[in-house]
Coordinates of C-alpha atoms in Angstrom, one line a residue:
Chain A
X223 CA 0.3 -0.6 0.1
X224 CA 2.6 2.2 1.0
X225 CA 4.3 1.2 -1.7
X226 CA 2.1 1.6 -4.7
X227 CA 1.3 5.3 -2.9
X228 CA 5.2 5.8 -3.8
X229 CA 5.4 4.1 -6.7
X230 CA 2.4 6.8 -8.0
X231 CA 4.0 10.1 -6.9
X232 CA 6.5 8.9 -8.3
X233 CA 5.7 8.3 -11.9
X234 CA 3.4 11.6 -11.3
X235 CA 6.4 13.6 -10.6
X236 CA 8.2 11.9 -14.1
X237 CA 5.6 13.1 -15.8
X238 CA 5.3 16.4 -14.7
X239 CA 8.9 17.1 -14.8
X240 CA 9.0 15.6 -18.9
X241 CA 5.9 17.7 -19.5
X242 CA 7.6 20.7 -17.9
X243 CA 10.8 20.5 -20.2
X244 CA 9.1 19.8 -23.2
X245 CA 6.6 22.7 -23.1
X246 CA 9.2 24.7 -22.1
X247 CA 11.4 23.8 -25.4
X248 CA 7.7 24.3 -27.6
X249 CA 7.9 27.6 -25.8
X250 CA 11.4 28.8 -26.7
X251 CA 10.5 27.4 -30.6
X252 CA 7.0 28.6 -30.9
X253 CA 7.1 32.0 -29.0
X254 CA 9.4 34.0 -31.8
X255 CA 6.6 32.2 -34.5
X256 CA 3.7 34.0 -31.8
X257 CA 5.2 37.1 -32.0
X258 CA 5.9 37.1 -35.6
X259 CA 2.5 36.2 -36.2
X260 CA 1.2 38.8 -33.5
X261 CA 3.3 41.6 -35.1
X262 CA 2.0 40.9 -38.0
X263 CA -2.0 41.9 -37.0
X264 CA -0.8 45.4 -35.5
X265 CA -0.4 48.9 -37.4
X266 CA 2.5 50.1 -37.6
X267 CA 2.2 52.8 -35.6
X268 CA 1.8 50.0 -32.3
X269 CA 5.1 47.7 -33.3
X270 CA 7.0 51.5 -33.9
X271 CA 6.8 52.5 -30.4
X272 CA 8.5 49.8 -30.0
X273 CA 6.4 47.7 -26.7
X274 CA 5.3 44.3 -28.7
X275 CA 2.0 43.4 -27.9
X276 CA 1.1 40.4 -26.6
X277 CA -2.3 40.1 -28.1
X278 CA -3.4 40.4 -31.8
X279 CA -4.7 43.6 -33.0
X280 CA -7.0 44.4 -36.0
X281 CA -4.9 45.4 -38.4
X282 CA -4.6 41.8 -40.3
X283 CA -6.4 41.9 -43.2
X284 CA -4.7 44.7 -44.3
X285 CA -1.5 44.2 -43.3
X286 CA -1.3 41.2 -45.5
X287 CA -3.0 42.5 -48.6
X288 CA -0.5 45.0 -48.2
X289 CA 2.4 42.9 -48.4
X290 CA 0.7 40.7 -51.0
X291 CA -0.1 42.9 -53.5
X292 CA 2.5 46.1 -52.8
X293 CA 5.3 44.7 -50.6
X294 CA 6.8 46.9 -48.0
X295 CA 9.4 47.9 -47.0
X296 CA 12.6 50.8 -47.9
X297 CA 11.9 50.3 -51.2
X298 CA 8.2 49.4 -51.3
X299 CA 9.6 46.2 -53.2
X300 CA 8.2 43.3 -55.0
X301 CA 5.4 41.6 -53.8
X302 CA 5.0 38.4 -51.6
X303 CA 3.2 36.8 -53.8
X304 CA 5.5 37.0 -56.9
X305 CA 8.4 36.5 -54.8
X306 CA 7.0 33.1 -52.8
X307 CA 6.2 32.4 -56.9
X308 CA 9.7 32.7 -57.5
X309 CA 10.9 30.5 -54.4
X310 CA 8.2 28.0 -55.1
X311 CA 9.8 27.4 -58.4
X312 CA 13.0 27.6 -57.2
X313 CA 12.9 25.6 -54.4
X314 CA 10.6 22.9 -56.5
X315 CA 13.2 22.8 -59.5
X316 CA 15.9 22.4 -57.1
X317 CA 14.2 19.7 -55.6
X318 CA 13.3 17.7 -58.1
X319 CA 16.6 18.7 -60.1
X320 CA 18.8 17.4 -56.8
X321 CA 16.5 13.9 -57.0
X322 CA 17.0 13.5 -60.2
X323 CA 20.1 13.4 -61.0
X324 CA 21.1 11.7 -57.8
X325 CA 18.8 9.0 -58.8
X326 CA 20.4 8.6 -62.2
X327 CA 24.3 9.0 -60.7
X328 CA 23.9 7.0 -58.1
X329 CA 21.9 4.1 -60.3
X330 CA 25.1 4.1 -62.7
X331 CA 27.4 3.9 -60.0
X332 CA 26.4 1.3 -58.2
X333 CA 24.2 -1.3 -61.4
X334 CA 26.7 -0.6 -63.9
X335 CA 30.4 -1.7 -64.1
X336 CA 32.2 0.3 -66.5
X337 CA 35.8 1.7 -66.3
X338 CA 36.1 4.9 -64.0
X339 CA 33.1 4.1 -61.9
X340 CA 35.1 4.3 -58.6
X341 CA 36.8 7.5 -59.8
X342 CA 33.0 9.0 -60.4
X343 CA 32.1 8.1 -57.3
X344 CA 35.1 9.9 -55.5
X345 CA 34.5 13.0 -57.5
X346 CA 31.2 13.4 -56.4
X347 CA 31.9 12.0 -52.9
X348 CA 34.5 14.4 -52.4
X349 CA 32.6 17.5 -54.0
X350 CA 30.5 17.6 -50.3
X351 CA 33.3 18.7 -48.6
X352 CA 33.4 21.6 -50.2
X353 CA 30.7 24.3 -49.4
X354 CA 28.5 25.8 -51.6
X355 CA 30.3 29.6 -49.9
X356 CA 33.7 28.3 -50.7
X357 CA 33.1 27.4 -54.9
X358 CA 30.5 30.8 -55.0
X359 CA 32.3 33.1 -56.8
X360 CA 33.6 30.9 -59.5
X361 CA 30.5 29.7 -59.9
X362 CA 29.6 33.3 -60.2
X363 CA 32.1 33.6 -63.0
X364 CA 30.8 31.3 -65.1
X365 CA 27.3 31.8 -64.4
X366 CA 28.4 35.6 -65.8
X367 CA 30.5 33.5 -68.5
X368 CA 26.9 31.4 -70.3
X369 CA 25.1 35.2 -69.5
X370 CA 23.0 33.5 -67.0
X371 CA 22.8 36.2 -64.7
X372 CA 18.7 36.8 -63.6
X373 CA 17.8 34.4 -65.1
X374 CA 15.8 30.9 -63.4
X375 CA 18.4 28.7 -65.4
X376 CA 21.3 30.4 -63.2
X377 CA 19.6 30.6 -59.9
X378 CA 18.7 27.2 -60.2
X379 CA 21.2 25.1 -62.1
X380 CA 24.3 25.3 -60.1
X381 CA 22.6 24.6 -56.6
X382 CA 21.3 21.5 -58.8
X383 CA 24.3 18.9 -58.4
X384 CA 24.1 16.9 -55.3
X385 CA 26.7 14.5 -53.5
X386 CA 24.7 14.1 -50.2
X387 CA 21.3 12.8 -52.1
X388 CA 23.5 11.0 -54.6
X389 CA 25.6 8.5 -51.8
X390 CA 21.8 8.4 -49.8
X391 CA 20.2 7.2 -53.0
X392 CA 23.5 4.9 -53.6
X393 CA 23.4 3.4 -50.2
X394 CA 19.6 3.0 -50.7
X395 CA 20.7 0.9 -54.0
X396 CA 22.8 -0.8 -52.5
X397 CA 20.6 -2.9 -50.4
X398 CA 18.1 -3.6 -52.7
X399 CA 18.9 -7.5 -53.8
X400 CA 21.2 -9.2 -57.0
X401 CA 18.5 -11.4 -57.2
X402 CA 16.0 -8.6 -58.3
X403 CA 18.4 -7.3 -61.1
X404 CA 19.0 -11.1 -62.3
X405 CA 15.4 -12.1 -61.4
X406 CA 15.4 -8.4 -64.0
X407 CA 17.5 -9.5 -66.8
X408 CA 16.1 -13.1 -67.2
X409 CA 12.3 -11.6 -67.4
X410 CA 14.2 -9.5 -70.3
X411 CA 13.6 -5.8 -68.3
X412 CA 17.1 -3.9 -69.4
X413 CA 18.5 -1.2 -67.6
X414 CA 15.9 1.6 -68.4
X415 CA 13.0 -0.3 -67.6
X416 CA 14.9 -1.6 -64.3
X417 CA 15.7 1.7 -63.5
X418 CA 11.6 2.9 -64.3
X419 CA 9.8 -0.6 -63.0
X420 CA 11.5 -1.9 -59.8
X421 CA 14.4 1.0 -58.6
X422 CA 12.0 3.9 -58.9
X423 CA 8.8 2.4 -57.2
X424 CA 11.1 0.8 -54.0
X425 CA 12.6 4.3 -54.4
X426 CA 9.3 6.0 -53.7
X427 CA 9.3 6.4 -50.1
X428 CA 13.1 7.8 -50.1
X429 CA 12.3 10.1 -52.6
X430 CA 9.5 11.6 -50.5
X431 CA 11.6 12.0 -47.3
X432 CA 14.5 13.8 -49.5
X433 CA 12.0 15.6 -51.6
X434 CA 10.7 17.4 -47.9
X435 CA 14.4 18.0 -47.6
X436 CA 15.5 19.4 -50.3
X437 CA 12.4 21.4 -50.6
X438 CA 13.2 23.1 -47.6
X439 CA 16.8 23.6 -48.5
X440 CA 15.9 24.7 -51.7
X441 CA 13.2 27.6 -50.2
X442 CA 15.9 28.8 -47.0
X443 CA 18.7 29.7 -50.3
X444 CA 19.9 33.0 -49.6
X445 CA 23.6 33.5 -50.3
X446 CA 23.6 32.5 -54.2
X447 CA 19.8 34.3 -54.9
X448 CA 21.2 37.8 -53.4
X449 CA 24.1 37.3 -55.6
X450 CA 22.9 36.1 -59.0
X451 CA 19.9 37.7 -58.8
X452 CA 18.8 41.9 -58.8
X453 CA 16.4 41.7 -61.1
X454 CA 13.3 42.6 -58.5
X455 CA 10.8 40.4 -60.9
X456 CA 13.1 37.4 -59.8
X457 CA 13.5 37.8 -56.4
X458 CA 12.5 35.3 -54.3
X459 CA 10.9 35.6 -50.6
X460 CA 13.7 35.0 -48.2
X461 CA 16.1 37.2 -50.1
X462 CA 13.3 39.7 -50.3
X463 CA 12.8 39.3 -47.4
X464 CA 16.0 40.8 -45.7
X465 CA 16.1 43.5 -48.2
X466 CA 12.8 44.8 -46.3
X467 CA 14.4 45.4 -43.3
X468 CA 16.4 48.6 -44.0
X469 CA 19.8 49.7 -41.9
X470 CA 20.4 52.3 -39.7
X471 CA 17.6 55.1 -38.3
X472 CA 15.1 54.0 -41.3
X473 CA 11.6 53.4 -40.1
X474 CA 10.9 49.6 -40.8
X475 CA 7.4 48.8 -41.5
X476 CA 8.0 45.6 -39.3
X477 CA 4.3 44.8 -39.6
X478 CA 4.0 44.3 -43.5
X479 CA 7.3 42.3 -43.1
X480 CA 5.7 40.2 -40.4
X481 CA 2.8 39.5 -42.4
X482 CA 5.7 38.3 -45.0
X483 CA 7.9 36.8 -43.1
X484 CA 4.5 34.7 -42.3
X485 CA 4.1 34.3 -45.5
X486 CA 7.6 32.8 -46.4
X487 CA 6.8 30.6 -43.7
X488 CA 3.9 28.5 -45.4
X489 CA 5.1 27.0 -48.0
X490 CA 7.8 24.8 -46.3
X491 CA 5.4 24.1 -43.7
X492 CA 2.8 23.0 -45.6
X493 CA 5.1 20.5 -47.5
X494 CA 6.6 19.0 -43.7
X495 CA 2.7 18.2 -43.1
X496 CA 1.3 16.6 -46.2
X497 CA 4.5 14.6 -46.5
X498 CA 5.0 14.0 -42.8
X499 CA 3.9 10.2 -43.2
X500 CA 6.5 9.9 -46.0
X501 CA 8.9 11.9 -44.8
X502 CA 9.1 9.4 -41.6
X503 CA 8.3 6.1 -43.8
X504 CA 11.3 7.0 -45.8
X505 CA 13.6 7.8 -43.2
X506 CA 12.7 4.3 -41.5
X507 CA 11.6 1.7 -43.2
X508 CA 12.2 0.1 -47.0
X509 CA 9.6 -1.6 -48.8
X510 CA 11.3 -4.8 -48.8
Chain B
X288 CA 11.4 -27.8 -73.9
X289 CA 14.4 -28.8 -75.0
X290 CA 17.4 -30.8 -74.2
X291 CA 20.9 -28.4 -73.0
X292 CA 23.5 -30.0 -73.7
X293 CA 27.3 -28.4 -71.9
X294 CA 30.6 -29.1 -73.3
X295 CA 33.7 -28.9 -70.6
X296 CA 32.3 -25.6 -68.5
X297 CA 35.0 -23.7 -67.1
X298 CA 35.4 -20.5 -64.8
X299 CA 37.8 -18.5 -63.4
X300 CA 36.7 -15.7 -60.9
X301 CA 40.2 -14.3 -60.9
X302 CA 43.3 -16.6 -60.6
X303 CA 40.9 -18.8 -58.5
X304 CA 39.2 -21.4 -60.6
X305 CA 36.2 -23.0 -59.7
X306 CA 34.8 -25.3 -62.9
X307 CA 37.4 -27.5 -64.2
X308 CA 35.4 -28.6 -67.4
X309 CA 32.0 -29.7 -66.6
X310 CA 30.2 -31.9 -69.5
X311 CA 26.7 -32.3 -69.4
X312 CA 24.0 -34.2 -71.4
X313 CA 20.7 -33.5 -70.4
X314 CA 17.7 -34.9 -72.5
X315 CA 14.5 -33.3 -73.1
X316 CA 12.1 -33.1 -70.2
X317 CA 14.9 -34.4 -67.9
X318 CA 15.3 -33.1 -64.0
X319 CA 18.5 -32.9 -63.6
X320 CA 19.9 -31.9 -59.6
X321 CA 23.2 -30.7 -59.7
X322 CA 24.5 -31.7 -55.7
X323 CA 27.2 -30.4 -53.5
X324 CA 29.0 -29.4 -51.0
X325 CA 29.1 -25.2 -50.5
X326 CA 31.7 -23.7 -52.9
X327 CA 32.1 -27.4 -55.2
X328 CA 30.9 -24.7 -58.3
X329 CA 27.2 -25.8 -58.2
X330 CA 25.6 -22.5 -58.6
X331 CA 27.9 -21.3 -60.7
X332 CA 26.9 -24.0 -62.9
X333 CA 23.6 -22.9 -62.8
X334 CA 24.3 -19.2 -63.2
X335 CA 26.4 -20.0 -66.8
X336 CA 23.5 -21.5 -67.9
X337 CA 21.3 -19.1 -66.9
X338 CA 23.5 -16.2 -68.3
X339 CA 24.3 -14.4 -65.3
X340 CA 27.8 -15.7 -65.1
X341 CA 29.9 -15.8 -68.6
X342 CA 32.5 -19.0 -68.9
X343 CA 35.8 -18.8 -68.9
X344 CA 35.8 -21.4 -71.4
X345 CA 33.2 -23.6 -73.1
X346 CA 29.9 -23.7 -74.4
X347 CA 26.0 -23.8 -73.7
X348 CA 23.6 -25.1 -76.3
X349 CA 19.9 -24.6 -75.5
X350 CA 17.6 -26.6 -77.9
X351 CA 20.4 -27.1 -80.8
X352 CA 21.7 -23.5 -80.3
X353 CA 24.5 -22.3 -79.6
X354 CA 23.5 -19.7 -76.5
X355 CA 26.8 -19.1 -75.2
X356 CA 27.1 -15.4 -76.0
X357 CA 23.6 -14.7 -75.4
X358 CA 22.0 -12.4 -72.7
X359 CA 19.7 -14.5 -70.2
X360 CA 16.6 -12.6 -71.4
X361 CA 17.1 -14.3 -75.3
X362 CA 18.0 -17.8 -73.6
X363 CA 14.7 -18.5 -73.0
X364 CA 14.8 -19.3 -69.9
X365 CA 13.3 -19.1 -66.3
X366 CA 14.9 -19.6 -63.1
X367 CA 13.3 -19.8 -59.4
X368 CA 15.8 -18.2 -57.0
X369 CA 16.5 -18.6 -53.5
X370 CA 15.0 -15.9 -51.7
X371 CA 12.6 -16.2 -54.6
X372 CA 13.4 -12.9 -55.5
X373 CA 9.9 -11.4 -56.1
X374 CA 9.3 -8.0 -56.9
X375 CA 8.1 -6.4 -53.2
X376 CA 5.9 -3.2 -55.2
X377 CA 4.3 -5.8 -57.6
X378 CA 1.2 -8.0 -56.9
X379 CA 1.8 -11.8 -57.1
X380 CA -0.2 -11.2 -60.6
X381 CA 2.2 -8.4 -61.4
X382 CA 5.4 -10.4 -60.3
X383 CA 4.1 -13.2 -62.4
X384 CA 2.9 -11.3 -65.4
X385 CA 6.2 -8.7 -65.6
X386 CA 8.3 -11.1 -68.1
X387 CA 5.2 -11.9 -70.2
X388 CA 4.6 -7.9 -70.3
X389 CA 8.2 -7.0 -70.7
X390 CA 8.1 -9.7 -73.9
X391 CA 5.1 -7.6 -75.4
X392 CA 2.4 -10.6 -75.2
X393 CA -0.7 -9.2 -75.5
X394 CA -3.2 -8.6 -72.5
X395 CA -6.0 -11.2 -72.6
X396 CA -3.2 -13.8 -73.5
X397 CA -1.2 -12.7 -70.2
X398 CA -4.0 -13.2 -68.1
X399 CA -4.8 -16.4 -69.2
X400 CA -1.2 -17.9 -68.8
X401 CA -1.5 -16.2 -65.3
X402 CA -4.8 -17.6 -63.8
X403 CA -3.8 -20.9 -65.4
X404 CA -0.4 -21.5 -63.8
X405 CA -1.9 -19.6 -60.8
X406 CA -4.5 -22.2 -60.6
X407 CA -2.3 -25.3 -61.1
X408 CA 0.0 -23.7 -57.9
X409 CA -3.6 -23.1 -56.1
X410 CA -2.5 -19.7 -55.4
X411 CA -5.3 -18.0 -57.0
X412 CA -6.8 -16.7 -55.0
X413 CA -3.6 -14.7 -53.7
X414 CA -3.3 -12.9 -57.0
X415 CA -4.3 -9.7 -55.6
X416 CA -1.7 -9.5 -52.4
X417 CA 1.7 -8.8 -52.3
X418 CA 4.9 -10.6 -51.6
X419 CA 5.0 -9.3 -47.9
X420 CA 1.5 -10.8 -47.2
X421 CA 2.0 -14.6 -48.2
X422 CA 3.7 -17.5 -46.0
X423 CA 6.9 -18.6 -47.2
X424 CA 5.5 -21.5 -49.2
X425 CA 2.9 -19.4 -50.9
X426 CA 6.0 -17.3 -51.7
X427 CA 7.8 -20.2 -53.0
X428 CA 4.3 -21.0 -54.9
X429 CA 4.6 -17.4 -56.3
X430 CA 7.9 -17.7 -57.7
X431 CA 7.3 -21.2 -59.3
X432 CA 4.1 -19.6 -60.8
X433 CA 6.8 -16.7 -62.4
X434 CA 8.6 -19.2 -64.4
X435 CA 5.4 -21.9 -65.4
X436 CA 3.8 -18.6 -67.2
X437 CA 7.0 -18.0 -69.1
X438 CA 6.7 -21.5 -70.4
X439 CA 10.9 -21.4 -71.3
X440 CA 12.9 -23.8 -72.8
X441 CA 14.5 -24.2 -69.4
X442 CA 13.5 -24.4 -65.7
X443 CA 16.4 -23.1 -63.4
X444 CA 16.1 -23.9 -59.8
X445 CA 19.0 -22.4 -57.5
X446 CA 18.6 -23.8 -54.0
X447 CA 14.3 -23.1 -53.9
X448 CA 13.5 -24.7 -50.9
X449 CA 16.4 -23.9 -48.4
X450 CA 14.2 -21.2 -47.2
X451 CA 11.4 -22.9 -46.2
X452 CA 11.2 -24.6 -42.9
X453 CA 11.2 -28.8 -42.9
X454 CA 7.2 -29.9 -43.6
X455 CA 6.9 -27.9 -46.2
X456 CA 10.0 -28.6 -47.3
X457 CA 9.2 -32.2 -48.1
X458 CA 5.6 -30.8 -49.5
X459 CA 7.3 -28.6 -51.7
X460 CA 9.5 -31.4 -52.8
X461 CA 6.7 -33.7 -54.0
X462 CA 5.1 -30.3 -55.8
X463 CA 8.3 -29.8 -58.0
X464 CA 8.9 -33.4 -58.7
X465 CA 5.2 -33.3 -60.5
X466 CA 4.7 -29.9 -61.5
X467 CA 8.5 -30.8 -63.7
X468 CA 6.8 -34.3 -64.7
X469 CA 3.6 -32.6 -65.7
X470 CA 4.6 -29.7 -68.0
X471 CA 7.9 -31.8 -69.0
X472 CA 10.2 -29.1 -69.1
X473 CA 14.0 -29.8 -68.8
X474 CA 14.7 -29.0 -65.6
X475 CA 17.9 -28.0 -63.5
X476 CA 17.9 -28.2 -59.8
X477 CA 21.0 -26.8 -57.4
X478 CA 20.8 -27.9 -54.1
X479 CA 23.1 -29.1 -51.3
X480 CA 20.6 -31.6 -49.4
X481 CA 21.2 -35.5 -50.7
X482 CA 17.9 -36.2 -50.3
X483 CA 16.3 -33.3 -52.1
X484 CA 18.4 -34.3 -54.7
X485 CA 17.4 -38.5 -54.5
X486 CA 14.1 -37.8 -54.7
X487 CA 14.3 -35.0 -57.5
X488 CA 16.5 -36.4 -59.8
X489 CA 16.0 -37.9 -62.9
X490 CA 19.9 -38.3 -62.9
X491 CA 22.3 -36.3 -60.4
X492 CA 25.3 -34.4 -61.0
X493 CA 27.1 -34.7 -57.8
X494 CA 30.1 -31.8 -57.8
X495 CA 33.6 -31.7 -55.8
X496 CA 35.7 -29.2 -56.4
X497 CA 34.8 -27.9 -59.5
X498 CA 34.2 -31.2 -61.1
X499 CA 31.6 -33.4 -62.0
X500 CA 32.4 -36.1 -60.0
X501 CA 29.7 -38.8 -61.1
X502 CA 26.7 -38.0 -63.7
X503 CA 24.4 -40.6 -63.0
X504 CA 20.9 -41.9 -61.8
X505 CA 20.3 -41.6 -57.9
X506 CA 20.1 -45.3 -57.1
X507 CA 23.4 -46.1 -59.1
X508 CA 25.1 -43.3 -57.5
X509 CA 23.8 -44.6 -54.3
X510 CA 24.7 -48.5 -55.4
X511 CA 27.9 -48.0 -57.3
X512 CA 29.5 -44.3 -56.2
X513 CA 32.6 -43.3 -58.5
X514 CA 34.7 -42.7 -55.9
X515 CA 34.7 -41.9 -52.1
X516 CA 33.3 -38.3 -52.2
X517 CA 30.0 -39.6 -54.2
X518 CA 30.0 -42.6 -51.4
X519 CA 30.6 -40.7 -48.1
X520 CA 28.6 -37.6 -49.6
X521 CA 25.1 -39.5 -50.8
X522 CA 23.4 -41.7 -48.2
X523 CA 22.6 -41.2 -44.6
X524 CA 25.0 -41.9 -41.8
X525 CA 27.0 -41.5 -44.3
X526 CA 29.2 -44.8 -45.6
X527 CA 32.3 -46.5 -43.3
X528 CA 35.5 -46.5 -44.9
X529 CA 38.2 -49.5 -43.7
X530 CA 41.8 -48.9 -44.9
X531 CA 42.8 -52.4 -46.0
X532 CA 45.9 -54.7 -47.9
X533 CA 44.6 -56.9 -50.5
X534 CA 45.4 -60.5 -50.4
X535 CA 44.9 -64.0 -51.5
X536 CA 45.3 -62.6 -55.2
X537 CA 43.0 -59.8 -54.5
X538 CA 40.0 -61.1 -53.8
X539 CA 40.3 -60.7 -49.7
X540 CA 41.4 -57.4 -47.5
X541 CA 43.2 -57.9 -44.8
X542 CA 42.1 -54.8 -42.0
X543 CA 45.0 -53.4 -39.6
X544 CA 43.5 -55.4 -37.1
X545 CA 44.1 -58.5 -39.0
X546 CA 40.3 -59.5 -40.0
X547 CA 40.2 -60.8 -43.2
X548 CA 37.3 -59.6 -45.5
X549 CA 36.6 -61.5 -48.6
X550 CA 35.5 -59.2 -51.6
X551 CA 32.9 -59.5 -54.0
X552 CA 35.7 -59.8 -56.9
X553 CA 39.1 -59.2 -58.0
X554 CA 39.9 -56.1 -56.5
X555 CA 43.7 -55.6 -57.9
X556 CA 47.0 -56.8 -57.4
X557 CA 48.3 -58.5 -53.6
X558 CA 49.9 -55.8 -51.9
X559 CA 47.4 -53.1 -53.2
X560 CA 46.1 -50.6 -50.7
X561 CA 42.6 -50.4 -50.9
X562 CA 39.8 -48.6 -48.8
X563 CA 36.4 -50.7 -48.0
X564 CA 33.3 -48.8 -48.1
X565 CA 30.5 -50.4 -46.3
X566 CA 26.7 -48.7 -45.5
X567 CA 25.9 -48.8 -42.1
X568 CA 22.6 -50.3 -42.7
X569 CA 24.3 -53.3 -45.1
X570 CA 26.2 -54.5 -41.1
X571 CA 24.6 -57.6 -40.2
X572 CA 24.9 -58.5 -37.0
X573 CA 27.0 -61.9 -36.7
X574 CA 30.5 -63.4 -35.4
X575 CA 33.2 -63.1 -37.8
X576 CA 34.1 -59.6 -39.3
X577 CA 34.2 -56.3 -37.5
X578 CA 34.2 -56.4 -33.7
X579 CA 33.2 -52.5 -32.2
X580 CA 32.4 -51.4 -29.4
X581 CA 29.0 -49.2 -29.0
X582 CA 29.4 -45.9 -27.6
X583 CA 26.2 -44.6 -28.8
X584 CA 22.6 -45.9 -29.6
X585 CA 20.4 -43.1 -31.6
X586 CA 17.0 -45.4 -31.6
X587 CA 14.7 -44.8 -34.2
X588 CA 12.1 -46.5 -33.7
X589 CA 11.9 -49.1 -36.5
X590 CA 16.0 -48.9 -36.4
X591 CA 18.5 -47.6 -34.4
X592 CA 21.8 -46.1 -35.5
X593 CA 24.6 -47.1 -33.5
X594 CA 28.0 -45.1 -33.2
X595 CA 31.3 -47.3 -32.8
X596 CA 34.8 -47.2 -32.8
X597 CA 37.2 -50.7 -34.2
X598 CA 39.8 -51.7 -32.0
X599 CA 42.5 -49.4 -33.7
X600 CA 40.5 -46.2 -33.1
X601 CA 38.5 -45.9 -36.3
X602 CA 35.5 -45.1 -36.3
X603 CA 31.7 -47.0 -37.4
X604 CA 28.0 -46.4 -37.8
X605 CA 26.1 -49.0 -38.0
X606 CA 22.1 -48.6 -38.7
X607 CA 20.4 -52.4 -37.5
X608 CA 16.6 -52.8 -37.3
X609 CA 15.2 -52.4 -34.1
X610 CA 14.8 -50.0 -31.1
X611 CA 16.9 -51.9 -28.0
X612 CA 19.9 -52.1 -28.7
X613 CA 22.7 -52.2 -25.0
X614 CA 26.3 -50.1 -25.6
X615 CA 29.8 -51.8 -25.4
X616 CA 31.4 -54.9 -27.9
X617 CA 29.4 -56.0 -31.3
X618 CA 30.1 -58.2 -33.5
X619 CA 29.2 -57.3 -37.2
X620 CA 29.9 -59.3 -40.6
X621 CA 30.1 -57.1 -43.7
X622 CA 27.9 -59.3 -46.6
X623 CA 30.5 -58.8 -49.2
X624 CA 28.2 -57.7 -52.5
X625 CA 27.5 -54.6 -49.9
X626 CA 30.6 -53.4 -50.3
X627 CA 32.5 -50.8 -52.3
X628 CA 35.9 -50.7 -53.0
X629 CA 38.0 -48.0 -53.6
X630 CA 41.6 -47.2 -55.0
X631 CA 43.4 -45.9 -51.2
X632 CA 45.4 -43.4 -53.6
X633 CA 43.1 -41.6 -56.0
X634 CA 39.7 -42.5 -54.1
X635 CA 38.3 -43.7 -57.4
X636 CA 36.5 -46.9 -57.5
X637 CA 37.8 -50.3 -58.3
X638 CA 34.9 -52.6 -60.3
X639 CA 35.4 -56.0 -58.9
X640 CA 36.5 -58.7 -61.2
X641 CA 34.3 -61.6 -61.4

């Protein structure tokens, strides 16, 4: 009786402590987002005064409309709608491009025996060790030479090559039993047929998981779009957002900036929510 | 349906030679079982026939056509793999239809053939399922079905029963045999299990170290093993071997203990070293032969397996009728007609000269 009571108490104490920790963590993560959302519902003067309100204001519709249609900030920049479209196109192209390139190169490296196979593999592998920033100036020079400055192509192509995704697919392909290859050979399936009918369907969950990661990677690109694009009509939302914030003593339209930030938040959140099931599946299990 | 002819197949992986020239002539509709311990090259031989490996030298002829340089798909063979290799993302129907689909067989024809094969194998109700929703035996059937629908010239089985539990294995073994007879398709079946080999094959190929040690019918291999390896490999418990020296004009072998064993016939010149083989079930109780000390009795119900040692320390196994046998000294005779005589040096069988 006494012992049972003790156990119960200990359980309760454990539950309280763990929940407190979790709630604290959630608060730390969620508070900035909460502040952004609240900030986007007040008029410019309320935030401009310096005291940030904790309850929603009544200017939400006006702020979001202005951000969507006209943009804000010092330059009265690009409308958020436009920037969202640009970001979306860029992120999708990067994600699909990376997946397509890495699927095919991993397929070549794993399933074919050709001279220089390991050299190719190591070349891909080595690029992992060079961060984008290191080669950003030479890449910029190349894009200038190719006259791809201020184009979507110039924005996307240099970001498409992906050693990480190639390695990931390589590791996955290595787990596909040789017998499938042999059964397909006897069934009469050529390499492309085998890729389409067997490898691709087996990789679906991995592709989905990678899509989530790569979409967010593409969406959050900052340095490269900042360099390669100075045409307002190609502005991506992440870059546009920072450009809205002026330096020094200029007056920032924080309400519009917050509204734009919320817009910028929505697509990645949507992708994660929609793909969550696949994402977890892809990281934890394989259909074998 | 076709004949298969292998001519002097050799295969090396780098400096290691795994097949030292295997030749085989398979008649139309025949079931050939390739049996041997692991690493003897039996799977390699099968894969060479399938076209999954390329032989270093030699010829593969299927149905009169030299297919040595052809891709697996162009050889018109079907293979059942040890782990079945069913595509996990396709339904049973999809798995069975895949080979036909690639060959551009019309849809209606595919449907008909798959249905037919599924009925034959008793998996007609499972066509919509995925492989992972099937039991081991059902997967095995699907793998068979995939081979059958192709209506190939040749079935190739690569240890297809070794992933099943013992009871199912016996059942599938009989089923494969029935099916193969009924369809009359020439088949190669690789296994390391001698019981499987004995029960399935019209003829066996016993492989040893990259050679075909003996190619013959199961009974012939059992009754007249070509060398000591085959003799020891086929039959359970394994054959006993006794070292002896020929005397009395080659018709009697003298064992180290001084025991004289009359042989079924003349086995060579006096003084030749021979190995005398006798299967445990051929030893009979009786005075005048061997006198081992029995150390372990394994009763199997209708009979018992007795493990013992001869006075010189060499082991001896006997299988005697009856369940009750005491341990300790025992007298056994060697019926001359059941003795096998092998050359002690080469291990080759010595046929008795009457």
